[in-house]
PDB file of C-alpha atoms and ligand atoms in Angstrom:
ATOM      1  CA  MET A   8       0.000   0.000   0.000  1.00 98.00           C
ATOM      2  CA  LYS A   9       1.345   3.395  -1.002  1.00 98.00           C
ATOM      3  CA  ILE A  10       1.391   6.239   1.535  1.00 98.00           C
ATOM      4  CA  PHE A  11       0.030   9.640   0.498  1.00 98.00           C
ATOM      5  CA  LEU A  12      -0.111  12.734   2.700  1.00 98.00           C
ATOM      6  CA  ASP A  13      -3.553  14.256   3.228  1.00 98.00           C
ATOM      7  CA  SER A  14      -2.586  17.924   3.508  1.00 98.00           C
ATOM      8  CA  ALA A  15      -2.209  21.187   1.615  1.00 98.00           C
ATOM      9  CA  ASP A  16       0.338  22.535   4.093  1.00 98.00           C
ATOM     10  CA  LEU A  17       3.674  23.056   2.334  1.00 98.00           C
ATOM     11  CA  GLU A  18       5.735  22.653   5.519  1.00 98.00           C
ATOM     12  CA  GLU A  19       3.963  19.374   6.340  1.00 98.00           C
ATOM     13  CA  ILE A  20       4.452  18.195   2.761  1.00 98.00           C
ATOM     14  CA  LYS A  21       8.186  19.013   2.890  1.00 98.00           C
ATOM     15  CA  LYS A  22       8.505  17.219   6.222  1.00 98.00           C
ATOM     16  CA  ALA A  23       6.653  14.100   5.013  1.00 98.00           C
ATOM     17  CA  LYS A  24       8.726  14.126   1.798  1.00 98.00           C
ATOM     18  CA  SER A  25      11.936  14.205   3.799  1.00 98.00           C
ATOM     19  CA  TYR A  26      11.000  10.834   5.350  1.00 98.00           C
ATOM     20  CA  GLY A  27      11.521   9.234   1.920  1.00 98.00           C
ATOM     21  CA  ILE A  28       8.334   7.154   1.942  1.00 98.00           C
ATOM     22  CA  LEU A  29       5.817   9.545   0.410  1.00 98.00           C
ATOM     23  CA  GLU A  30       4.202   8.574  -2.914  1.00 98.00           C
ATOM     24  CA  GLY A  31       1.530  11.250  -3.297  1.00 98.00           C
ATOM     25  CA  VAL A  32      -0.424  14.128  -1.762  1.00 99.00           C
ATOM     26  CA  THR A  33      -4.167  14.789  -1.591  1.00 98.00           C
ATOM     27  CA  THR A  34      -5.807  18.145  -0.950  1.00 98.00           C
ATOM     28  CA  ASN A  35      -9.385  19.364  -0.765  1.00 98.00           C
ATOM     29  CA  PRO A  36     -10.935  22.831  -0.278  1.00 98.00           C
ATOM     30  CA  SER A  37     -11.027  22.382   3.527  1.00 98.00           C
ATOM     31  CA  LEU A  38      -7.334  21.429   3.666  1.00 98.00           C
ATOM     32  CA  ILE A  39      -6.473  24.420   1.437  1.00 98.00           C
ATOM     33  CA  LYS A  40      -8.439  26.713   3.796  1.00 98.00           C
ATOM     34  CA  LYS A  41      -6.574  25.283   6.809  1.00 98.00           C
ATOM     35  CA  ALA A  42      -3.126  25.669   5.193  1.00 98.00           C
ATOM     36  CA  ALA A  43      -3.851  29.168   3.847  1.00 98.00           C
ATOM     37  CA  LYS A  44      -4.797  30.289   7.360  1.00 98.00           C
ATOM     38  CA  ALA A  45      -2.009  28.497   9.202  1.00 98.00           C
ATOM     39  CA  ARG A  46       0.706  29.767   6.838  1.00 98.00           C
ATOM     40  CA  SER A  47      -0.890  33.193   6.135  1.00 98.00           C
ATOM     41  CA  VAL A  48      -0.690  32.462   2.414  1.00 98.00           C
ATOM     42  CA  LYS A  49      -0.721  35.667   0.362  1.00 98.00           C
ATOM     43  CA  ASP A  50      -0.817  34.210  -3.165  1.00 98.00           C
ATOM     44  CA  LEU A  51      -2.567  30.822  -3.298  1.00 98.00           C
ATOM     45  CA  GLU A  52      -1.613  30.109  -6.922  1.00 98.00           C
ATOM     46  CA  VAL A  53       2.069  30.578  -6.140  1.00 98.00           C
ATOM     47  CA  TYR A  54       1.659  28.436  -3.013  1.00 98.00           C
ATOM     48  CA  ILE A  55       0.023  25.579  -4.953  1.00 98.00           C
ATOM     49  CA  LYS A  56       2.762  25.777  -7.596  1.00 98.00           C
ATOM     50  CA  GLU A  57       5.355  25.478  -4.822  1.00 98.00           C
ATOM     51  CA  ILE A  58       3.578  22.335  -3.529  1.00 98.00           C
ATOM     52  CA  LEU A  59       3.639  20.844  -7.024  1.00 98.00           C
ATOM     53  CA  LYS A  60       7.368  21.584  -7.443  1.00 98.00           C
ATOM     54  CA  VAL A  61       8.199  20.017  -4.083  1.00 98.00           C
ATOM     55  CA  CYS A  62       6.130  16.965  -5.115  1.00 98.00           C
ATOM     56  CA  LYS A  63       7.726  16.522  -8.554  1.00 98.00           C
ATOM     57  CA  GLY A  64       7.496  12.821  -9.442  1.00 98.00           C
ATOM     58  CA  ILE A  65       4.510  12.046  -7.208  1.00 98.00           C
ATOM     59  CA  PRO A  66       0.798  12.828  -7.831  1.00 98.00           C
ATOM     60  CA  VAL A  67      -0.952  15.754  -6.153  1.00 99.00           C
ATOM     61  CA  SER A  68      -4.765  15.822  -6.147  1.00 98.00           C
ATOM     62  CA  LEU A  69      -6.462  19.223  -6.553  1.00 98.00           C
ATOM     63  CA  GLU A  70     -10.225  19.406  -6.157  1.00 98.00           C
ATOM     64  CA  VAL A  71     -12.847  21.281  -8.165  1.00 98.00           C
ATOM     65  CA  ILE A  72     -15.422  23.416  -6.336  1.00 98.00           C
ATOM     66  CA  GLY A  73     -18.403  23.307  -8.721  1.00 97.00           C
ATOM     67  CA  SER A  74     -21.571  21.367  -8.037  1.00 96.00           C
ATOM     68  CA  ASN A  75     -22.725  20.635 -11.567  1.00 97.00           C
ATOM     69  CA  TYR A  76     -21.255  18.917 -14.616  1.00 98.00           C
ATOM     70  CA  GLU A  77     -20.312  21.999 -16.589  1.00 98.00           C
ATOM     71  CA  ASP A  78     -18.573  23.780 -13.722  1.00 98.00           C
ATOM     72  CA  MET A  79     -16.681  20.683 -12.608  1.00 98.00           C
ATOM     73  CA  PHE A  80     -15.570  19.869 -16.147  1.00 98.00           C
ATOM     74  CA  ASN A  81     -14.400  23.442 -16.810  1.00 98.00           C
ATOM     75  CA  GLU A  82     -12.693  23.751 -13.426  1.00 98.00           C
ATOM     76  CA  GLY A  83     -10.983  20.392 -13.898  1.00 98.00           C
ATOM     77  CA  LYS A  84      -9.639  21.536 -17.273  1.00 98.00           C
ATOM     78  CA  LEU A  85      -8.587  24.900 -15.827  1.00 98.00           C
ATOM     79  CA  LEU A  86      -6.791  23.385 -12.815  1.00 98.00           C
ATOM     80  CA  PHE A  87      -4.993  20.928 -15.070  1.00 98.00           C
ATOM     81  CA  LYS A  88      -4.001  23.551 -17.651  1.00 98.00           C
ATOM     82  CA  LYS A  89      -2.817  26.043 -15.033  1.00 98.00           C
ATOM     83  CA  PHE A  90      -1.007  23.708 -12.661  1.00 98.00           C
ATOM     84  CA  ASN A  91       0.004  20.524 -14.482  1.00 98.00           C
ATOM     85  CA  PRO A  92       2.791  22.209 -16.522  1.00 98.00           C
ATOM     86  CA  VAL A  93       4.633  23.004 -13.242  1.00 98.00           C
ATOM     87  CA  ALA A  94       5.682  19.402 -12.519  1.00 98.00           C
ATOM     88  CA  LYS A  95       3.326  17.169 -14.536  1.00 98.00           C
ATOM     89  CA  ASN A  96       1.835  15.617 -11.399  1.00 98.00           C
ATOM     90  CA  VAL A  97      -1.730  16.965 -11.119  1.00 98.00           C
ATOM     91  CA  TYR A  98      -4.734  14.699 -10.557  1.00 99.00           C
ATOM     92  CA  ILE A  99      -8.170  16.306 -10.574  1.00 98.00           C
ATOM     93  CA  LYS A 100     -10.473  15.451  -7.696  1.00 98.00           C
ATOM     94  CA  ILE A 101     -14.119  15.131  -8.695  1.00 98.00           C
ATOM     95  CA  PRO A 102     -16.907  14.396  -6.197  1.00 98.00           C
ATOM     96  CA  ILE A 103     -18.872  11.299  -7.228  1.00 98.00           C
ATOM     97  CA  ASN A 104     -22.159  13.149  -6.815  1.00 97.00           C
ATOM     98  CA  PRO A 105     -22.043  16.941  -6.521  1.00 96.00           C
ATOM     99  CA  SER A 106     -25.700  17.415  -5.480  1.00 95.00           C
ATOM    100  CA  LEU A 107     -26.100  19.912  -2.667  1.00 95.00           C
ATOM    101  CA  LYS A 108     -29.829  19.236  -2.381  1.00 94.00           C
ATOM    102  CA  LYS A 109     -31.687  15.947  -2.706  1.00 92.00           C
ATOM    103  CA  GLY A 110     -33.562  15.818  -5.997  1.00 93.00           C
ATOM    104  CA  ASP A 111     -31.706  18.671  -7.730  1.00 94.00           C
ATOM    105  CA  GLY A 112     -31.107  16.438 -10.748  1.00 94.00           C
ATOM    106  CA  LYS A 113     -27.304  16.531 -10.552  1.00 95.00           C
ATOM    107  CA  LYS A 114     -26.607  13.038  -9.263  1.00 96.00           C
ATOM    108  CA  SER A 115     -24.917  11.861 -12.439  1.00 97.00           C
ATOM    109  CA  ASP A 116     -22.855  15.026 -13.001  1.00 98.00           C
ATOM    110  CA  GLY A 117     -19.828  13.535 -11.239  1.00 98.00           C
ATOM    111  CA  ILE A 118     -19.538  10.510 -13.496  1.00 98.00           C
ATOM    112  CA  LYS A 119     -20.171  12.694 -16.564  1.00 98.00           C
ATOM    113  CA  ALA A 120     -17.304  14.990 -15.528  1.00 98.00           C
ATOM    114  CA  ILE A 121     -15.016  12.018 -14.836  1.00 98.00           C
ATOM    115  CA  LYS A 122     -15.760  10.576 -18.275  1.00 98.00           C
ATOM    116  CA  ALA A 123     -15.204  13.892 -20.070  1.00 98.00           C
ATOM    117  CA  LEU A 124     -11.943  14.735 -18.243  1.00 98.00           C
ATOM    118  CA  THR A 125     -10.633  11.195 -18.743  1.00 98.00           C
ATOM    119  CA  LYS A 126     -11.339  11.510 -22.466  1.00 98.00           C
ATOM    120  CA  LEU A 127      -8.999  14.521 -22.497  1.00 98.00           C
ATOM    121  CA  GLY A 128      -6.277  12.462 -20.795  1.00 98.00           C
ATOM    122  CA  ILE A 129      -6.704  14.227 -17.436  1.00 98.00           C
ATOM    123  CA  PRO A 130      -6.288  11.794 -14.513  1.00 98.00           C
ATOM    124  CA  VAL A 131      -9.161  11.844 -12.031  1.00 98.00           C
ATOM    125  CA  ASN A 132      -9.337  10.997  -8.343  1.00 98.00           C
ATOM    126  CA  CYS A 133     -13.024  10.475  -7.569  1.00 98.00           C
ATOM    127  CA  THR A 134     -13.776  11.681  -4.067  1.00 98.00           C
ATOM    128  CA  LEU A 135     -16.526  11.501  -1.414  1.00 98.00           C
ATOM    129  CA  ILE A 136     -17.143   7.796  -1.977  1.00 98.00           C
ATOM    130  CA  PHE A 137     -19.436   6.206   0.601  1.00 98.00           C
ATOM    131  CA  THR A 138     -20.765   3.139  -1.243  1.00 98.00           C
ATOM    132  CA  PRO A 139     -19.143   0.389  -3.328  1.00 98.00           C
ATOM    133  CA  GLU A 140     -21.654   1.205  -6.081  1.00 98.00           C
ATOM    134  CA  GLN A 141     -20.390   4.785  -6.306  1.00 98.00           C
ATOM    135  CA  ALA A 142     -16.832   3.448  -6.577  1.00 98.00           C
ATOM    136  CA  LEU A 143     -17.820   1.028  -9.330  1.00 98.00           C
ATOM    137  CA  LEU A 144     -19.461   3.735 -11.450  1.00 98.00           C
ATOM    138  CA  ALA A 145     -16.502   6.095 -10.928  1.00 98.00           C
ATOM    139  CA  ALA A 146     -14.124   3.383 -12.108  1.00 98.00           C
ATOM    140  CA  ILE A 147     -16.282   2.577 -15.142  1.00 98.00           C
ATOM    141  CA  ALA A 148     -16.332   6.299 -15.995  1.00 98.00           C
ATOM    142  CA  GLY A 149     -12.528   6.215 -16.035  1.00 98.00           C
ATOM    143  CA  ALA A 150     -11.307   7.438 -12.622  1.00 98.00           C
ATOM    144  CA  LYS A 151      -7.688   6.501 -11.855  1.00 98.00           C
ATOM    145  CA  PHE A 152      -8.315   6.610  -8.089  1.00 98.00           C
ATOM    146  CA  VAL A 153     -11.480   6.276  -6.004  1.00 98.00           C
ATOM    147  CA  SER A 154     -11.393   7.754  -2.500  1.00 98.00           C
ATOM    148  CA  PRO A 155     -13.678   6.026   0.024  1.00 98.00           C
ATOM    149  CA  PHE A 156     -13.863   8.109   3.229  1.00 98.00           C
ATOM    150  CA  ALA A 157     -13.410   5.482   5.946  1.00 98.00           C
ATOM    151  CA  GLY A 158     -13.446   7.784   8.986  1.00 98.00           C
ATOM    152  CA  ARG A 159     -16.503   9.694   7.842  1.00 98.00           C
ATOM    153  CA  GLU A 160     -18.319   6.408   7.156  1.00 98.00           C
ATOM    154  CA  ASP A 161     -17.604   5.360  10.754  1.00 98.00           C
ATOM    155  CA  ASP A 162     -18.886   8.783  11.902  1.00 98.00           C
ATOM    156  CA  PHE A 163     -22.072   8.317   9.877  1.00 98.00           C
ATOM    157  CA  ILE A 164     -22.792   4.890  11.350  1.00 97.00           C
ATOM    158  CA  ARG A 165     -22.279   6.210  14.890  1.00 96.00           C
ATOM    159  CA  GLU A 166     -24.186   9.479  14.287  1.00 96.00           C
ATOM    160  CA  SER A 167     -27.138   7.585  12.784  1.00 96.00           C
ATOM    161  CA  ALA A 168     -27.340   5.498  15.964  1.00 94.00           C
ATOM    162  CA  GLY A 169     -27.223   8.642  18.113  1.00 95.00           C
ATOM    163  CA  LEU A 170     -23.902   7.695  19.704  1.00 94.00           C
ATOM    164  CA  LYS A 171     -21.474  10.198  21.210  1.00 95.00           C
ATOM    165  CA  PHE A 172     -17.898   9.508  20.109  1.00 94.00           C
ATOM    166  CA  ASP A 173     -14.429  10.860  19.486  1.00 96.00           C
ATOM    167  CA  LYS A 174     -13.609  10.848  15.757  1.00 95.00           C
ATOM    168  CA  LYS A 175     -10.064   9.655  16.373  1.00 95.00           C
ATOM    169  CA  THR A 176     -10.973   6.520  18.297  1.00 93.00           C
ATOM    170  CA  HIS A 177     -10.814   3.127  16.650  1.00 93.00           C
ATOM    171  CA  PHE A 178     -14.045   1.769  15.177  1.00 96.00           C
ATOM    172  CA  PRO A 179     -14.329  -2.032  14.819  1.00 95.00           C
ATOM    173  CA  VAL A 180     -14.053  -3.270  11.222  1.00 96.00           C
ATOM    174  CA  GLU A 181     -16.912  -5.704  11.794  1.00 96.00           C
ATOM    175  CA  GLY A 182     -19.157  -2.930  13.163  1.00 95.00           C
ATOM    176  CA  LEU A 183     -20.632  -2.118  16.557  1.00 96.00           C
ATOM    177  CA  ARG A 184     -23.299  -4.243  18.174  1.00 94.00           C
ATOM    178  CA  LYS A 185     -26.280  -2.330  19.601  1.00 91.00           C
ATOM    179  CA  GLY A 186     -28.726  -4.718  21.219  1.00 90.00           C
ATOM    180  CA  LYS A 187     -29.459  -7.521  18.764  1.00 92.00           C
ATOM    181  CA  ARG A 188     -28.378  -5.591  15.684  1.00 93.00           C
ATOM    182  CA  ILE A 189     -24.989  -4.656  14.309  1.00 96.00           C
ATOM    183  CA  LEU A 190     -24.977  -0.999  13.286  1.00 97.00           C
ATOM    184  CA  ASN A 191     -24.572  -0.549   9.544  1.00 97.00           C
ATOM    185  CA  ASP A 192     -25.123   1.787   6.621  1.00 97.00           C
ATOM    186  CA  ASN A 193     -27.132  -0.250   4.124  1.00 97.00           C
ATOM    187  CA  GLY A 194     -24.959  -3.322   4.653  1.00 97.00           C
ATOM    188  CA  ILE A 195     -21.689  -1.463   5.222  1.00 98.00           C
ATOM    189  CA  TYR A 196     -20.458  -2.119   8.757  1.00 98.00           C
ATOM    190  CA  SER A 197     -17.501   0.279   8.925  1.00 98.00           C
ATOM    191  CA  GLY A 198     -15.284   2.494   6.809  1.00 98.00           C
ATOM    192  CA  ILE A 199     -12.811  -0.342   6.437  1.00 98.00           C
ATOM    193  CA  ASP A 200     -15.641  -2.691   5.412  1.00 98.00           C
ATOM    194  CA  LEU A 201     -16.501  -0.142   2.696  1.00 98.00           C
ATOM    195  CA  ILE A 202     -12.904  -0.255   1.421  1.00 98.00           C
ATOM    196  CA  GLU A 203     -12.824  -4.050   1.545  1.00 98.00           C
ATOM    197  CA  GLU A 204     -15.978  -4.341  -0.558  1.00 98.00           C
ATOM    198  CA  ILE A 205     -14.640  -1.916  -3.163  1.00 98.00           C
ATOM    199  CA  VAL A 206     -11.346  -3.835  -3.342  1.00 98.00           C
ATOM    200  CA  GLU A 207     -13.277  -7.092  -3.816  1.00 98.00           C
ATOM    201  CA  ILE A 208     -15.516  -5.696  -6.552  1.00 98.00           C
ATOM    202  CA  PHE A 209     -12.512  -4.276  -8.436  1.00 98.00           C
ATOM    203  CA  GLU A 210     -10.658  -7.591  -8.117  1.00 97.00           C
ATOM    204  CA  ASN A 211     -13.679  -9.547  -9.390  1.00 96.00           C
ATOM    205  CA  LYS A 212     -13.652  -7.657 -12.652  1.00 92.00           C
ATOM    206  CA  ASP A 213      -9.969  -6.807 -12.969  1.00 94.00           C
ATOM    207  CA  ILE A 214     -10.686  -3.085 -12.678  1.00 97.00           C
ATOM    208  CA  SER A 215      -7.398  -1.188 -12.703  1.00 96.00           C
ATOM    209  CA  CYS A 216      -8.674   1.902 -10.831  1.00 98.00           C
ATOM    210  CA  GLU A 217      -6.750   2.212  -7.545  1.00 98.00           C
ATOM    211  CA  VAL A 218      -8.534   2.257  -4.185  1.00 98.00           C
ATOM    212  CA  LEU A 219      -7.301   5.232  -2.169  1.00 99.00           C
ATOM    213  CA  ALA A 220      -8.341   4.864   1.461  1.00 98.00           C
ATOM    214  CA  ALA A 221      -9.138   8.367   2.734  1.00 98.00           C
ATOM    215  CA  SER A 222     -10.331   9.951   5.965  1.00 98.00           C
ATOM    216  CA  LEU A 223      -8.048   7.722   8.061  1.00 98.00           C
ATOM    217  CA  ARG A 224      -7.767   8.964  11.628  1.00 97.00           C
ATOM    218  CA  ASN A 225      -5.617   6.492  13.558  1.00 97.00           C
ATOM    219  CA  PRO A 226      -2.761   4.001  12.991  1.00 97.00           C
ATOM    220  CA  ARG A 227      -4.927   0.916  13.445  1.00 97.00           C
ATOM    221  CA  GLN A 228      -7.241   2.092  10.682  1.00 98.00           C
ATOM    222  CA  VAL A 229      -4.204   2.476   8.386  1.00 98.00           C
ATOM    223  CA  ARG A 230      -3.158  -1.104   9.187  1.00 98.00           C
ATOM    224  CA  GLU A 231      -6.674  -2.339   8.475  1.00 98.00           C
ATOM    225  CA  ALA A 232      -6.811  -0.467   5.161  1.00 98.00           C
ATOM    226  CA  ALA A 233      -3.591  -2.269   4.171  1.00 98.00           C
ATOM    227  CA  LEU A 234      -4.970  -5.624   5.329  1.00 98.00           C
ATOM    228  CA  VAL A 235      -8.112  -5.353   3.209  1.00 98.00           C
ATOM    229  CA  GLY A 236      -6.030  -4.484   0.144  1.00 98.00           C
ATOM    230  CA  ALA A 237      -6.281  -0.705  -0.331  1.00 98.00           C
ATOM    231  CA  ASP A 238      -3.760   0.377  -2.986  1.00 98.00           C
ATOM    232  CA  ILE A 239      -3.115   3.729  -1.327  1.00 98.00           C
ATOM    233  CA  ALA A 240      -3.767   5.353   2.053  1.00 98.00           C
ATOM    234  CA  THR A 241      -3.900   9.127   2.335  1.00 98.00           C
ATOM    235  CA  ILE A 242      -2.998  10.096   5.885  1.00 98.00           C
ATOM    236  CA  PRO A 243      -2.576  13.312   7.911  1.00 98.00           C
ATOM    237  CA  LEU A 244       1.000  13.977   9.060  1.00 98.00           C
ATOM    238  CA  ASP A 245       0.336  13.337  12.763  1.00 98.00           C
ATOM    239  CA  VAL A 246      -1.123   9.916  11.922  1.00 98.00           C
ATOM    240  CA  ILE A 247       1.853   9.063   9.631  1.00 98.00           C
ATOM    241  CA  GLU A 248       4.163   9.928  12.516  1.00 98.00           C
ATOM    242  CA  SER A 249       2.141   7.928  15.020  1.00 97.00           C
ATOM    243  CA  LEU A 250       2.523   4.848  12.780  1.00 98.00           C
ATOM    244  CA  LEU A 251       6.090   4.734  14.136  1.00 97.00           C
ATOM    245  CA  ASP A 252       5.186   4.810  17.813  1.00 97.00           C
ATOM    246  CA  HIS A 253       5.439   1.984  20.309  1.00 98.00           C
ATOM    247  CA  GLU A 254       6.299   2.194  23.974  1.00 98.00           C
ATOM    248  CA  LYS A 255       8.410  -0.971  23.777  1.00 98.00           C
ATOM    249  CA  THR A 256      10.408   0.488  20.863  1.00 98.00           C
ATOM    250  CA  ARG A 257      11.300   3.471  23.083  1.00 98.00           C
ATOM    251  CA  GLU A 258      12.055   1.229  26.022  1.00 98.00           C
ATOM    252  CA  GLY A 259      14.251  -0.962  23.795  1.00 98.00           C
ATOM    253  CA  MET A 260      16.141   2.088  22.542  1.00 98.00           C
ATOM    254  CA  LYS A 261      16.844   3.217  26.096  1.00 98.00           C
ATOM    255  CA  GLY A 262      18.141  -0.273  26.948  1.00 98.00           C
ATOM    256  CA  PHE A 263      20.430  -0.510  23.893  1.00 98.00           C
ATOM    257  CA  THR A 264      21.748   3.008  24.525  1.00 98.00           C
ATOM    258  CA  LYS A 265      22.454   2.227  28.198  1.00 98.00           C
ATOM    259  CA  ASP A 266      24.123  -1.117  27.403  1.00 98.00           C
ATOM    260  CA  THR A 267      26.516   0.209  24.773  1.00 98.00           C
ATOM    261  CA  ILE A 268      30.058  -0.611  25.943  1.00 98.00           C
ATOM    262  CA  PRO A 269      32.873   1.926  25.280  1.00 97.00           C
ATOM    263  CA  GLU A 270      34.716  -0.504  22.929  1.00 97.00           C
ATOM    264  CA  TYR A 271      31.637  -0.646  20.715  1.00 97.00           C
ATOM    265  CA  SER A 272      31.201   3.159  20.739  1.00 96.00           C
ATOM    266  CA  LYS A 273      34.863   3.518  19.790  1.00 96.00           C
ATOM    267  CA  ILE A 274      34.237   1.822  16.417  1.00 95.00           C
ATOM    268  CA  PHE A 275      31.804   4.574  15.478  1.00 94.00           C
ATOM    269  CA  LYS A 276      33.994   7.354  16.824  1.00 91.00           C
ATOM    270  CA  LYS A 277      36.900   6.141  14.657  1.00 77.00           C
ATOM    271  CA  SER A 278      34.798   6.182  11.513  1.00 70.00           C
ATOM    272  CA  LYS A 279      33.404   9.640  12.436  1.00 72.00           C
ATOM    273  CA  ASN A 280      36.973  10.987  12.801  1.00 72.00           C
ATOM    274  CA  LYS A 281      37.927   9.528   9.411  1.00 72.00           C
ATOM    275  CA  ARG A 282      34.959  11.243   7.784  1.00 71.00           C
ATOM    276  CA  LYS A 283      36.153  14.574   9.219  1.00 68.00           C
TER     277      LYS A 283
HETATM  278  C1  LIG B  15      -9.309  12.766   1.220  1.00 94.86           C
HETATM  279  O1  LIG B  15      -8.832  13.051   0.170  1.00 94.86           O
HETATM  280  C2  LIG B  15      -9.924  13.700   2.136  1.00 94.86           C
HETATM  281  O2  LIG B  15      -9.280  14.922   1.915  1.00 94.86           O
HETATM  282  C3  LIG B  15      -9.718  13.378   3.587  1.00 94.86           C
HETATM  283  O3  LIG B  15      -9.102  12.147   3.766  1.00 94.86           O
HETATM  284  C4  LIG B  15     -10.897  13.614   4.466  1.00 94.86           C
HETATM  285  O4  LIG B  15     -10.547  13.329   5.798  1.00 94.86           O
HETATM  286  P1  LIG B  15     -11.435  13.800   7.043  1.00 94.86           P
HETATM  287  O5  LIG B  15     -12.709  13.037   7.009  1.00 94.86           O
HETATM  288  O6  LIG B  15     -10.616  13.442   8.253  1.00 94.86           O
HETATM  289  O7  LIG B  15     -11.649  15.272   6.869  1.00 94.86           O
END
């Protein structure tokens, strides 16, 4: 599973890049808002171009803001034309269904935009996926990535049952039992279950679209996304860093440091002196 950073913050992107394990970056309008505020960004276009330069060689997803076919298609073309020449690494993020109001007749505008942008050779990351069916249609329309939102799916299942919860806490893959019933969203028991079903459907039909697990809030969820076969996980920086944590690792380090005998240290000192 490839690791992407879920952030539009240039300093976070540089930091994650320096770890040498980063294979992509995803942004969305909320992440852009957060970064622009945190870094007091004066010129957003220049800032985005800087992100793209820093990420040369790995994909960066930029999202459209429209909520109908025409706007999304035009914005996708504009974003690609304006930003892709910088480092040739732009993917356009298109919501699967841009409707803001139930029954506004725009349900299919997402797949139409995906199809039209794909026809122009523009790679699409289809976002806001909450059902395997949405993922299937996005892939058929030509999306290169589909982004199921695991954390938000877990939120939805808990909210629908009226539960109080902390978004960062682990949610069981197999779902939560409440009385006799296991909480679910039309047969989806958790965000990770959603990812697993998409992976299975794509495998059944040899669909090459990659499953990008999004909205991951804790290390265990990242592990579970890998276990169910997600191709990519997009993760906030603090969660990437917490993937490296374990109390016993720290304890072990302290022990090894304390036990190091002078003769052993000397070997390293000699080579350090030589390097000087
Ligand atoms: C993915 O591309 C989304 O930007 C992101 O993962 C959403 O995460 P959140 O639900 O924690 O906001």
